[in-house]
Short mmCIF file of C-alpha atoms in Angstrom, two decimals:
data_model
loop_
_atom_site.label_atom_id
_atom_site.label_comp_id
_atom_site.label_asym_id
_atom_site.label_seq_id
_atom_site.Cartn_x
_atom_site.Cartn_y
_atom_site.Cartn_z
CA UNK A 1 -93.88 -71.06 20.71
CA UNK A 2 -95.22 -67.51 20.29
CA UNK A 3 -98.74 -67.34 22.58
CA UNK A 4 -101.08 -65.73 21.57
CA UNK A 5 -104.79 -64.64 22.24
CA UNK A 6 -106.42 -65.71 18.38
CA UNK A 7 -109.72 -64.09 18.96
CA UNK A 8 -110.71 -60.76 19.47
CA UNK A 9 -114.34 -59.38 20.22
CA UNK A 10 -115.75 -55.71 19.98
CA UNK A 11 -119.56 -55.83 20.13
CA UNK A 12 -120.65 -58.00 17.30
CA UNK A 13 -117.55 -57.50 15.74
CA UNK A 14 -114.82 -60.74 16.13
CA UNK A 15 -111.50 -60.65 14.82
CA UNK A 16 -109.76 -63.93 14.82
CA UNK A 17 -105.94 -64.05 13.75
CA UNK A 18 -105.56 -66.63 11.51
CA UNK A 19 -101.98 -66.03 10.60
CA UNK A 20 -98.84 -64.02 10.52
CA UNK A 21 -95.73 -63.40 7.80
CA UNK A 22 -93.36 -65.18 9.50
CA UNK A 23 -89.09 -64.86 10.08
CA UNK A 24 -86.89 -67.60 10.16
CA UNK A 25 -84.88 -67.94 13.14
CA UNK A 26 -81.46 -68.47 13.15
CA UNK A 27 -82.52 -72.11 14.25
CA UNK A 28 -84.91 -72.15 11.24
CA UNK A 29 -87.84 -71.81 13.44
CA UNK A 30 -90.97 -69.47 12.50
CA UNK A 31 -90.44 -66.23 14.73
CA UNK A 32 -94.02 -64.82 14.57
CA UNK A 33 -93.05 -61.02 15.63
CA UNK A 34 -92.87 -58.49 12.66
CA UNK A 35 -90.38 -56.04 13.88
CA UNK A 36 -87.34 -57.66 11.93
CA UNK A 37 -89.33 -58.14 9.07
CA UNK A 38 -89.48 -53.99 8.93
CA UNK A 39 -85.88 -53.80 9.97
CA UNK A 40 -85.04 -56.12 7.03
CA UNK A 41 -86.69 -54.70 4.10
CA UNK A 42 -85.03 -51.16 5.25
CA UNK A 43 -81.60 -52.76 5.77
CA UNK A 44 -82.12 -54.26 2.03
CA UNK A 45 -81.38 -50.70 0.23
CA UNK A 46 -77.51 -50.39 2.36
CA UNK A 47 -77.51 -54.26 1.86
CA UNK A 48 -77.14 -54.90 5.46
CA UNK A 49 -80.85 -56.93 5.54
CA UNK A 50 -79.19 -59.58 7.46
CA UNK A 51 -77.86 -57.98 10.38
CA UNK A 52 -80.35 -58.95 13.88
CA UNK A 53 -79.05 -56.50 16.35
CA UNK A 54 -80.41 -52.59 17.10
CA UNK A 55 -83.23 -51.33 14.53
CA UNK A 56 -85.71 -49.73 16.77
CA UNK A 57 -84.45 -46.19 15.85
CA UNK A 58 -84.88 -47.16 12.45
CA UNK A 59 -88.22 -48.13 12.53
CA UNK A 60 -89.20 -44.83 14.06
CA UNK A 61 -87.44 -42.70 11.98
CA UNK A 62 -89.64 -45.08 8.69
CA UNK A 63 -93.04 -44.19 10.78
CA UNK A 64 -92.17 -40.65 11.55
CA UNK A 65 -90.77 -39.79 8.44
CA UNK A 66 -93.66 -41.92 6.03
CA UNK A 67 -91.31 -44.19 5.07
CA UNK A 68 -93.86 -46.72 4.62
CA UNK A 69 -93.18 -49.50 2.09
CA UNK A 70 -91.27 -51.56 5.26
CA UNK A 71 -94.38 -52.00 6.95
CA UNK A 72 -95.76 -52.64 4.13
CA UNK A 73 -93.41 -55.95 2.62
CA UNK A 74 -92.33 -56.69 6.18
CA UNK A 75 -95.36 -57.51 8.28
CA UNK A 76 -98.57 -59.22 7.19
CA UNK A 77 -101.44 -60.50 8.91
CA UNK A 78 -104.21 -62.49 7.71
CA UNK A 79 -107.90 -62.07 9.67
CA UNK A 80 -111.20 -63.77 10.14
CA UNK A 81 -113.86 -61.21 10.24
CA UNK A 82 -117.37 -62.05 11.30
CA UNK A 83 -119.79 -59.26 11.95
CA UNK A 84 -123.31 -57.99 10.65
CA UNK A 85 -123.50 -57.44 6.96
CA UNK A 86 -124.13 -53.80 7.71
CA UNK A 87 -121.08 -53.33 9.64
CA UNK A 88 -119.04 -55.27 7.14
CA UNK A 89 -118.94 -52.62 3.95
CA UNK A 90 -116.41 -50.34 5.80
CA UNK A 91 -113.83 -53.57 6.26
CA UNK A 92 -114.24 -54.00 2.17
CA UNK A 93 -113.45 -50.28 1.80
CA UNK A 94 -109.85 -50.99 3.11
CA UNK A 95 -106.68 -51.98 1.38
CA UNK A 96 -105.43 -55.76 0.33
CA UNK A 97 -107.59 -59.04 -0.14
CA UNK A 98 -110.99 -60.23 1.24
CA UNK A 99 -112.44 -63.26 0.61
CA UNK A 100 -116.25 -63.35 2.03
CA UNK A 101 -118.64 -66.48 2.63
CA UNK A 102 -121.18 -65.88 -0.21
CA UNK A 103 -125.27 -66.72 0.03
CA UNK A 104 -125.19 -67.44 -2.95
CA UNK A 105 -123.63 -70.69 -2.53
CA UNK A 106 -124.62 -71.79 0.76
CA UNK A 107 -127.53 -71.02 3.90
CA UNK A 108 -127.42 -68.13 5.80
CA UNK A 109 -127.81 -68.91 9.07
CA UNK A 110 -127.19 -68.11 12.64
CA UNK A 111 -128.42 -65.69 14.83
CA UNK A 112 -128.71 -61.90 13.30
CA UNK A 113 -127.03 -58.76 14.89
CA UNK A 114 -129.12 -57.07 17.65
CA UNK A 115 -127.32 -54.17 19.41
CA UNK A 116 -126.84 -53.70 22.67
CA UNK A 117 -129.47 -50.62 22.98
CA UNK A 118 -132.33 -52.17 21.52
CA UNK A 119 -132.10 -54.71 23.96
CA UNK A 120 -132.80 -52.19 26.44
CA UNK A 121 -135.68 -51.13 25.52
CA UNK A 122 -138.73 -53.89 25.63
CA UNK A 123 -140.39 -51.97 23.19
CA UNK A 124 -138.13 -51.58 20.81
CA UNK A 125 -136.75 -55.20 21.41
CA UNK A 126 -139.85 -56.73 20.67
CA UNK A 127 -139.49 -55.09 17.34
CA UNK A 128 -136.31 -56.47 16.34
CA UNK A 129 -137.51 -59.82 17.36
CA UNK A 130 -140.95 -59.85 15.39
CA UNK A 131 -138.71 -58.21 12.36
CA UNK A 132 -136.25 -61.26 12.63
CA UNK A 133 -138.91 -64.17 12.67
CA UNK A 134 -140.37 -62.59 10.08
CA UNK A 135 -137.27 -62.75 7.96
CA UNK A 136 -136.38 -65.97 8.88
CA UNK A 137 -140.10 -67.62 7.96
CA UNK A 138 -139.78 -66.15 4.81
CA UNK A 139 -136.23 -67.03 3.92
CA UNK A 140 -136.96 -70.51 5.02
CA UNK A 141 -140.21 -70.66 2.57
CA UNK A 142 -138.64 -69.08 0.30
CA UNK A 143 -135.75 -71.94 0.14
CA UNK A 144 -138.19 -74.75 1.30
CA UNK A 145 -140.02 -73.25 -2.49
CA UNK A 146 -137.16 -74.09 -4.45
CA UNK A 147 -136.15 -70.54 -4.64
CA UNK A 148 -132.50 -69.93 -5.68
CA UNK A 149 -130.61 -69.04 -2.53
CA UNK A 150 -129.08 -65.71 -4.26
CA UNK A 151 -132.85 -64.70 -4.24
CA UNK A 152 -133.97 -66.09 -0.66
CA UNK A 153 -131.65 -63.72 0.81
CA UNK A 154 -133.51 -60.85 -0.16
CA UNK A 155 -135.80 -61.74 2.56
CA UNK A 156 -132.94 -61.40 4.87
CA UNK A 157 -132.81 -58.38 6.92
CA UNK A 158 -130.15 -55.56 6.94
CA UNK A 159 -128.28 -57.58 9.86
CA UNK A 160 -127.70 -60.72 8.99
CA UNK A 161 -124.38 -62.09 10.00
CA UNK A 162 -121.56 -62.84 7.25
CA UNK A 163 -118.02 -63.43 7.44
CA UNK A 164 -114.67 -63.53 5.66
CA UNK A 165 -110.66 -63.71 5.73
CA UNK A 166 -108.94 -60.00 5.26
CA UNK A 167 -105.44 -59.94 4.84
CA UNK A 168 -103.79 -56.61 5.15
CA UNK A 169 -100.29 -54.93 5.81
CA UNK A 170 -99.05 -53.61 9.23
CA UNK A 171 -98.71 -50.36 6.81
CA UNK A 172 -102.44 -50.25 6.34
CA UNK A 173 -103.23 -50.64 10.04
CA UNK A 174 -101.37 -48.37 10.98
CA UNK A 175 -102.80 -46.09 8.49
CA UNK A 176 -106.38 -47.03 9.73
CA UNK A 177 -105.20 -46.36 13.52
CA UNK A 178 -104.46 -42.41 12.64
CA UNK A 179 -107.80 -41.93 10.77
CA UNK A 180 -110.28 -40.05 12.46
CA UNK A 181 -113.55 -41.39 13.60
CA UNK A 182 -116.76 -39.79 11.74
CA UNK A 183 -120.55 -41.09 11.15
CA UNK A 184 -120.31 -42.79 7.65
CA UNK A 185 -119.06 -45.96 8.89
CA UNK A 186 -120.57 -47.20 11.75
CA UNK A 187 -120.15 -46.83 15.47
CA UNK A 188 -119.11 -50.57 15.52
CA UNK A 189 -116.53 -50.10 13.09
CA UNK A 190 -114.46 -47.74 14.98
CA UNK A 191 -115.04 -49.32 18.31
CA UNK A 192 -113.88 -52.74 16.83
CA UNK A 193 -110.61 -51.01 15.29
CA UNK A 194 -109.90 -48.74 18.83
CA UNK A 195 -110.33 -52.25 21.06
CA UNK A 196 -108.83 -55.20 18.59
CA UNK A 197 -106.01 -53.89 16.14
CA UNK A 198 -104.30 -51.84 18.76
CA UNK A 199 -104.25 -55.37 20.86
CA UNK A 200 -102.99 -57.16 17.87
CA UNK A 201 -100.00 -54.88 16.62
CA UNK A 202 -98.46 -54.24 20.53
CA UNK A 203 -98.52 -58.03 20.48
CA UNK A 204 -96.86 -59.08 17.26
CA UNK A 205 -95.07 -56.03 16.32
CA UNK A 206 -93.94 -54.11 19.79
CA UNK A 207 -91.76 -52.26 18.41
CA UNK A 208 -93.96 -50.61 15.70
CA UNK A 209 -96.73 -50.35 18.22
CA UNK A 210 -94.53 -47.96 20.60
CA UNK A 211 -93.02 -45.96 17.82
CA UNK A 212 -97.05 -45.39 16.72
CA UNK A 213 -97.57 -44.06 20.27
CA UNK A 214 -94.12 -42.02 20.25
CA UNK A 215 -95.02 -40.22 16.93
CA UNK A 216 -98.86 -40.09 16.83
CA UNK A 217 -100.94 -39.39 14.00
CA UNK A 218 -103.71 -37.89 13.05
CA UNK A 219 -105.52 -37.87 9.59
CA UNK A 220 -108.18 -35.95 9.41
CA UNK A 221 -111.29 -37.34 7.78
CA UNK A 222 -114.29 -35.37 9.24
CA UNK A 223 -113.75 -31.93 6.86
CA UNK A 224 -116.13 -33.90 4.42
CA UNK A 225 -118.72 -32.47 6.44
CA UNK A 226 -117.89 -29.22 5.11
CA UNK A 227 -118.68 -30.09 1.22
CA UNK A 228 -121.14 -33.37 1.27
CA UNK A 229 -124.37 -32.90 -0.19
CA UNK A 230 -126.98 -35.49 1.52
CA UNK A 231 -128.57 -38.34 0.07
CA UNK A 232 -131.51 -37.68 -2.16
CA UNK A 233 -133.48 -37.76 -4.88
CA UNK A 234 -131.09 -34.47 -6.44
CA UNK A 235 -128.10 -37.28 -7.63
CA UNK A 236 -130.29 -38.21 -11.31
CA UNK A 237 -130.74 -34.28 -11.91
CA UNK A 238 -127.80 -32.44 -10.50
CA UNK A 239 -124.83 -35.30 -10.89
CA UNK A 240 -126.44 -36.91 -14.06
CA UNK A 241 -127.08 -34.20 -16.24
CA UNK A 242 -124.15 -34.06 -18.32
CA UNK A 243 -124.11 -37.92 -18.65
CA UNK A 244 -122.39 -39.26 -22.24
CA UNK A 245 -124.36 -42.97 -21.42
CA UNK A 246 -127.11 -44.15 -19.67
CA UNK A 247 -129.15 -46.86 -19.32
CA UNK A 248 -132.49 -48.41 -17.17
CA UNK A 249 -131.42 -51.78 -16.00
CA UNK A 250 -135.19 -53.49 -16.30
CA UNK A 251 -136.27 -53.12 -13.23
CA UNK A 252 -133.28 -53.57 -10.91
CA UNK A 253 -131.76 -49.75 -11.23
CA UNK A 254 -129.74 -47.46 -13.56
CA UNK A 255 -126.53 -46.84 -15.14
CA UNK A 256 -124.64 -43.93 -16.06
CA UNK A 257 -121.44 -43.24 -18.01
CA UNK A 258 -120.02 -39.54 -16.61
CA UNK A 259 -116.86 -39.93 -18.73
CA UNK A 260 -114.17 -41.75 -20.04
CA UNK A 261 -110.90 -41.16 -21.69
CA UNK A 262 -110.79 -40.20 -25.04
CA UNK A 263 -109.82 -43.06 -27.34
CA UNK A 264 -106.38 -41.98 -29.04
CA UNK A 265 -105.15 -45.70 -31.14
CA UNK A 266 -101.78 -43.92 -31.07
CA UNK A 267 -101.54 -43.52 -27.69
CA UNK A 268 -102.79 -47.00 -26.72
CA UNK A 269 -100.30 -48.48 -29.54
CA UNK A 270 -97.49 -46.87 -27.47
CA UNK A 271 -98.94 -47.33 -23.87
CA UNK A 272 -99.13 -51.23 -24.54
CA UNK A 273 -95.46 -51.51 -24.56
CA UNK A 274 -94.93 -51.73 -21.17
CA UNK A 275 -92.30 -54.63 -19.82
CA UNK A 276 -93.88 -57.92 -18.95
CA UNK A 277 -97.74 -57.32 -19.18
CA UNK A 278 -98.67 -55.38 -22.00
CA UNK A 279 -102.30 -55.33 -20.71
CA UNK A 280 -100.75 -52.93 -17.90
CA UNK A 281 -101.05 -50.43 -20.86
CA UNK A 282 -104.60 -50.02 -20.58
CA UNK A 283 -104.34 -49.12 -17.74
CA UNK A 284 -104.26 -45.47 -18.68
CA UNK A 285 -107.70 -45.40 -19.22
CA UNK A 286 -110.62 -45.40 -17.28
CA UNK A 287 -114.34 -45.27 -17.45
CA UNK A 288 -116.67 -43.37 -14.28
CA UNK A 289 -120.08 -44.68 -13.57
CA UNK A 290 -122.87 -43.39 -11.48
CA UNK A 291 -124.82 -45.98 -10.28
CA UNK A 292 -128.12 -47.04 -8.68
CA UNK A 293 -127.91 -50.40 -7.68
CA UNK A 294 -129.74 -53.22 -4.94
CA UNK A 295 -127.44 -53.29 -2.11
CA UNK A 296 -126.57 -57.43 -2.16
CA UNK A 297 -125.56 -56.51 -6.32
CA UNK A 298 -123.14 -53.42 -4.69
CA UNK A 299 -122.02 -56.07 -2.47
CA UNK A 300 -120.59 -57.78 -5.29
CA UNK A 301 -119.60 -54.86 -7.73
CA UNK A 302 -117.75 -53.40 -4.87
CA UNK A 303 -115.19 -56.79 -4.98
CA UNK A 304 -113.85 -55.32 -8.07
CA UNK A 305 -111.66 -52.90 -6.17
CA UNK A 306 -109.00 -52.37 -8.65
CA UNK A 307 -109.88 -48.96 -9.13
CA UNK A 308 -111.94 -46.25 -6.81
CA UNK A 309 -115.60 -46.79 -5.16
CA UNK A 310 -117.80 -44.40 -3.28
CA UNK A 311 -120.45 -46.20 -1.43
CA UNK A 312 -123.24 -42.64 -0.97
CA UNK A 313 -124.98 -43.22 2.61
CA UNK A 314 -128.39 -44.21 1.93
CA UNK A 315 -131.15 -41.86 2.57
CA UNK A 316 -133.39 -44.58 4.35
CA UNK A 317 -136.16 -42.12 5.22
CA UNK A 318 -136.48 -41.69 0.96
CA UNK A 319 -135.93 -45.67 0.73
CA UNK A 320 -138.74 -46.36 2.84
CA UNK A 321 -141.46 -43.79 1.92
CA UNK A 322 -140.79 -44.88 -2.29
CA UNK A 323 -140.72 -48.35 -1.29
CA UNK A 324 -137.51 -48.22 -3.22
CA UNK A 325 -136.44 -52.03 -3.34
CA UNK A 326 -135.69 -54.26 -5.44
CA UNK A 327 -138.32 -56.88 -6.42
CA UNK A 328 -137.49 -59.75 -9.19
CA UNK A 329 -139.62 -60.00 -11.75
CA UNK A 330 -138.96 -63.64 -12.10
CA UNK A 331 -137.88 -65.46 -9.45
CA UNK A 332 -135.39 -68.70 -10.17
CA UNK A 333 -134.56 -72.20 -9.08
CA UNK A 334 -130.96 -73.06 -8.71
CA UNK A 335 -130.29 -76.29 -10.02
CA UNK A 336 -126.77 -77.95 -10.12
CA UNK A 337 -123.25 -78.04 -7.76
CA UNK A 338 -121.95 -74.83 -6.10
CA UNK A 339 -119.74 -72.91 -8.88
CA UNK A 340 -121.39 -74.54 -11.67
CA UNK A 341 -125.31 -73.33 -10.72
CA UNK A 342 -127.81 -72.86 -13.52
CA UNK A 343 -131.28 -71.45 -12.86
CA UNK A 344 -134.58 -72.02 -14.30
CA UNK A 345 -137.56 -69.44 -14.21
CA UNK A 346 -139.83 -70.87 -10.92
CA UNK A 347 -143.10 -71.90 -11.74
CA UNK A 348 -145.45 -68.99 -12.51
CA UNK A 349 -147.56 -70.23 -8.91
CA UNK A 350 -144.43 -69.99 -6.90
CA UNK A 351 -143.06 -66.82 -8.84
CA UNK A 352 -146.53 -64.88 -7.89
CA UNK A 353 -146.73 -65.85 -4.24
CA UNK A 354 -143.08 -65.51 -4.03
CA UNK A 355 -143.31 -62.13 -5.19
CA UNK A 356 -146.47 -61.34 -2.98
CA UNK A 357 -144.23 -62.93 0.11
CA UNK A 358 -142.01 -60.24 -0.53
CA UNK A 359 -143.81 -57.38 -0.81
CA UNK A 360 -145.62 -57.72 1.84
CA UNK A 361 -142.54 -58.25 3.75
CA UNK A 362 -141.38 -54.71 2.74
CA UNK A 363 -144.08 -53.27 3.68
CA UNK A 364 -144.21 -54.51 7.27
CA UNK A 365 -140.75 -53.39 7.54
CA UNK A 366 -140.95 -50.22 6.25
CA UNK A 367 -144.00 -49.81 9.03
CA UNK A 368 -141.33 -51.11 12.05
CA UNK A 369 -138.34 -48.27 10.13
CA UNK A 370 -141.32 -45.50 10.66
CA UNK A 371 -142.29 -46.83 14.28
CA UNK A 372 -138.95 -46.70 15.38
CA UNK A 373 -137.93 -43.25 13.63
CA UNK A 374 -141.29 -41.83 14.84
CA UNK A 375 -142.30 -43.09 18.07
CA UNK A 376 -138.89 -43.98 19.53
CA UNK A 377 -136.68 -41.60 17.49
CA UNK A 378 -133.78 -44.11 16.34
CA UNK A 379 -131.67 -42.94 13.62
CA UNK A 380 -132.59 -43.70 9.83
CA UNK A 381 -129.11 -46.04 9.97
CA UNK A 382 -130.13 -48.14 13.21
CA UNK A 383 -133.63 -48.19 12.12
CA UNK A 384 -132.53 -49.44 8.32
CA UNK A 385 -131.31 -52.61 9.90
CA UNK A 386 -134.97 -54.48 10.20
CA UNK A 387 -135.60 -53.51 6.52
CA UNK A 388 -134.76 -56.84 3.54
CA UNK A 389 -131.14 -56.80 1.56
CA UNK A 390 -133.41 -55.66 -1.16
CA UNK A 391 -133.07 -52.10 -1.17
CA UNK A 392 -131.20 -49.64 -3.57
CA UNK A 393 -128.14 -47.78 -3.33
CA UNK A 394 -126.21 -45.26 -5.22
CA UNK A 395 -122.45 -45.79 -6.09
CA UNK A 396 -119.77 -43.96 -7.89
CA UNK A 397 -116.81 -45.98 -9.55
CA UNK A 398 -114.06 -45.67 -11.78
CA UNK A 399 -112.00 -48.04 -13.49
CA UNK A 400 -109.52 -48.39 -15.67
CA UNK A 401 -109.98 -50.61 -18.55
CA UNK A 402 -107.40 -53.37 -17.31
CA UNK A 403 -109.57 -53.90 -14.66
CA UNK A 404 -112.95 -53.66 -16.67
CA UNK A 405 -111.87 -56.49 -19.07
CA UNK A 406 -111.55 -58.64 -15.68
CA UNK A 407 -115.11 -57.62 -14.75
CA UNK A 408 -116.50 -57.91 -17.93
CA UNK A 409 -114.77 -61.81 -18.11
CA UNK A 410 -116.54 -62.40 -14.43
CA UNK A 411 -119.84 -60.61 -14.48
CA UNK A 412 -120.93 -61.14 -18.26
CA UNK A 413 -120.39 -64.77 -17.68
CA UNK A 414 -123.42 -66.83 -17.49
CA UNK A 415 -122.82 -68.18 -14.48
CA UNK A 416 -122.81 -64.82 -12.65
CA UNK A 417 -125.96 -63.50 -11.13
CA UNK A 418 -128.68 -62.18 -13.01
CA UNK A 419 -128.64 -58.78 -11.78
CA UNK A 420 -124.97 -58.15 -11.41
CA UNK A 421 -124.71 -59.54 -15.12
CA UNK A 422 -128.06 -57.19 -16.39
CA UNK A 423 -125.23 -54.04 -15.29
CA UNK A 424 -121.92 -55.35 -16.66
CA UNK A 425 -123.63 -56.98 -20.26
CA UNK A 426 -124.73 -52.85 -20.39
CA UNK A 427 -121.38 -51.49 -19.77
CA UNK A 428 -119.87 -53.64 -22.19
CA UNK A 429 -121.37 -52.68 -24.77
CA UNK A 430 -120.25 -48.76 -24.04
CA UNK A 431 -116.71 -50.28 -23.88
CA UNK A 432 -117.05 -52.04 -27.21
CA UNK A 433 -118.39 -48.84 -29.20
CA UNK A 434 -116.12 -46.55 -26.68
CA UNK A 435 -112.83 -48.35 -27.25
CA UNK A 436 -112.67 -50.90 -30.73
CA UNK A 437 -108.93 -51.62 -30.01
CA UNK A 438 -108.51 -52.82 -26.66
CA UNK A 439 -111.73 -54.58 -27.37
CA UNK A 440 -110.41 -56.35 -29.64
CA UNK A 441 -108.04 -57.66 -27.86
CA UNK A 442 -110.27 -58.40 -25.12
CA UNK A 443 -112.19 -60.86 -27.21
CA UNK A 444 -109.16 -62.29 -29.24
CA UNK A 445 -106.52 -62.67 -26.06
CA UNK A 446 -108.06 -61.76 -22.26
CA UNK A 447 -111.54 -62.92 -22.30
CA UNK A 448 -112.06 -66.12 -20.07
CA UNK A 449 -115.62 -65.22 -19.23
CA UNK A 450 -118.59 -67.60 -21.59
CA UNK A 451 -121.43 -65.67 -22.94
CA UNK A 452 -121.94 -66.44 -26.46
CA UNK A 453 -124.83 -64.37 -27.07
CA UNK A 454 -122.72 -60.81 -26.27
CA UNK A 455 -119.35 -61.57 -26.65
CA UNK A 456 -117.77 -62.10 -30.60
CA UNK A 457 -115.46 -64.64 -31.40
#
């Protein structure tokens, strides 16, 4: 049997392998190393796949001359990822499937993310630890209240520990290897990928590890420095101003339509006749939103990745000094089994002292951002992580229409959350004035999603 060290730790980062694409050997045992799994989807196209001896010049000349799909079919690995929530976003950025643990369904618990130089610093640690029994007295009322737990984890702060199963192609590591470090994911990011994946594909894939060192890589990613504008309040007037929809989300942010593809029926007559799916069709159109969001609705939005996502850095130092989060006008009681939720408005008692727990929790942590920006001179992003999962984002995406029909199905369900359902019941409407044919179809053929008060039957 193939040993193995499972777990993998970088700071609060662990990476735990919990499994491998495995070979058959010619005994019919599981051979766990991926080499011959990138031998034999290159052999396929001369249809000599089944041939065991030699292949390590091949594999180099695949790496060193992009031929990637190999590494791609032939090696797979499946992880479990636990790590704060605000070093997590970067992992969801990446290529292939994630499945996360979700608060809305269960208790966040367990301790929350403190990093190593805060600890130094009495000051400073004293802090984090007054900012995290904070949060966790007010999470706990808020659940001991009868407050839905989607809600209670606003009270959470912006390191709260989550975790979830990633499984990605050796292609894509090795892709993520040759990208260069810079500051819009975090410091733990990069450390985690320089100490744990390097480990993990020298172990299970030597060959493909020593042809990475042979012909090295580099891709640049740090020119964005050259063109980025910083966060600010300039995105509304300066991105926004040529904007063909828009629309104030109550109180929880703002939507805008930048463009979409012209509707042509002909074209979408034609474009539907594509072998096996016809929905592939729509596919050729696409839809690009601006968005200002709370950061636990991103959090879901951003699972839709069928399409492109730019998470913009926050600007904490604007966050904090507008107060700019997120505060529920109603708050809810869950009521029901996990996947099959409903939620009643609370009480008006609870919903006012809820609300009043809340604020005054933002403000006490927008005090403790401004102490330690001020007095100790921590960065806005180190600082940010003793303020709620309340606060607002902005976001770009586009996607096509194949994949909007599967958001719309998910997030104008009445089961979704609130929030994330407030956005998606808004874009759907755009997409039913925007495009009459596919929407028709939509509704008659590829809606599963229940929500009888927008969607016609």
């Amino acid at each position: 049997m193939h040993k193995t060290n499972l777990v993998h730790q970088s700071g609060p980062i662990v990476i735990a392998l919990n499994g491998v694409m495995a070979n058959l050997n010619e005994d019919g045992k599981d051979a766990f190393l991926q080499d011959q799994g990138i031998i034999s989807s290159a052999r396929v196209s001369t249809g000599s796949e089944k041939k065991k001896e030699g292949g390590e010049g091949l594999v180099g000349a695949l790496y060193r001359d992009r031929h990637e799909t190999p590494f791609e079919g032939g090696s797979m690995f499946r992880f479990f990822v636990e790590c704060p929530i605000s070093v997590a976003q970067p992992f969801f950025q990446l290529p292939y499937v994630h499945n996360e643990f979700s608060g809305r369904y269960s208790v966040i618990d367990g301790e929350f993310y403190t990093p190593e130089w805060a600890k130094e610093n009495p000051e400073i640690l004293k802090i984090f630890n007054e900012a995290e029994t904070d949060s966790r007295e007010i999470y706990k009322s808020f659940l001991d209240m009868g407050i839905a737990k989607e809600q209670a984890r606003l009270a959470l702060l912006f390191r709260f520990n989550t975790k979830f199963y990633w499984t990605v192609s050796l292609r894509h590591l090795l892709e993520l290897m040759s990208l260069e470090n810079h500051e819009n994911a975090p410091d733990e990011f990069w450390r985690a990928r320089d100490e744990i994946i390097p480990t993990i594909i020298k172990e299970f894939s030597p060959i493909a590890y020593a042809k990475m060192e042979e012909y090295k890589r580099f891709i640049p990613t740090a020119w964005h420095k050259e063109i980025i504008r910083h966060p600010g309040k300039f995105y509304e007037n300066e991105i926004c101003k040529d904007y063909e929809r828009y629309a104030c989300i109550d109180n929880i942010g703002d939507v805008y339509l930048l463009e979409h593809s012209k509707f042509n029926p002909e074209f979408f007559r034609l474009a539907v006749q594509t072998k096996v799916n016809p929905t592939r069709g729509f596919a050729h159109a696409k839809m690009t939103f601006f968005i200002k969001e709370p950061i636990f609705v991103h959090r879901q939005w951003v699972r839709h990745r069928y399409g492109a996502w730019t998470e913009i850095p926050p600007n904490f130092d604007v966050i904090t000094t507008d107060k700019d989060f997120y505060m529920p006008e109603y708050f809810r009681i869950q009521v029901g089994k996990s996947m099959s939720y409903i939620y009643e408005d609370a009480p008006e008692e609870t919903n006012l002292r809820a609300q009043l727990m809340l604020q005054e929790l933002i403000n006490r942590s927008c005090e403790r951002y401004w102490i330690l920006r001020k007095k100790f001179g921590i960065s806005p992003g180190n600082a940010a992580q003793n303020l709620p999962y309340t606060f607002r984002i902005h976001s770009i995406w586009t996607a096509n229409l194949e994949s909007l029909m599967n958001y719309f199905s998910l997030r104008c369900d009445t089961h979704a959350q609130w929030e994330t359902r407030r956005f998606a019941e808004e874009i759907y409407k755009w997409f039913k004035q925007l495009y009459p044919i596919p929407h028709d179809i939509f509704i008659k053929h590829l809606n599963f999603g229940k929500n009888e008060d927008l969607f016609e039957k």
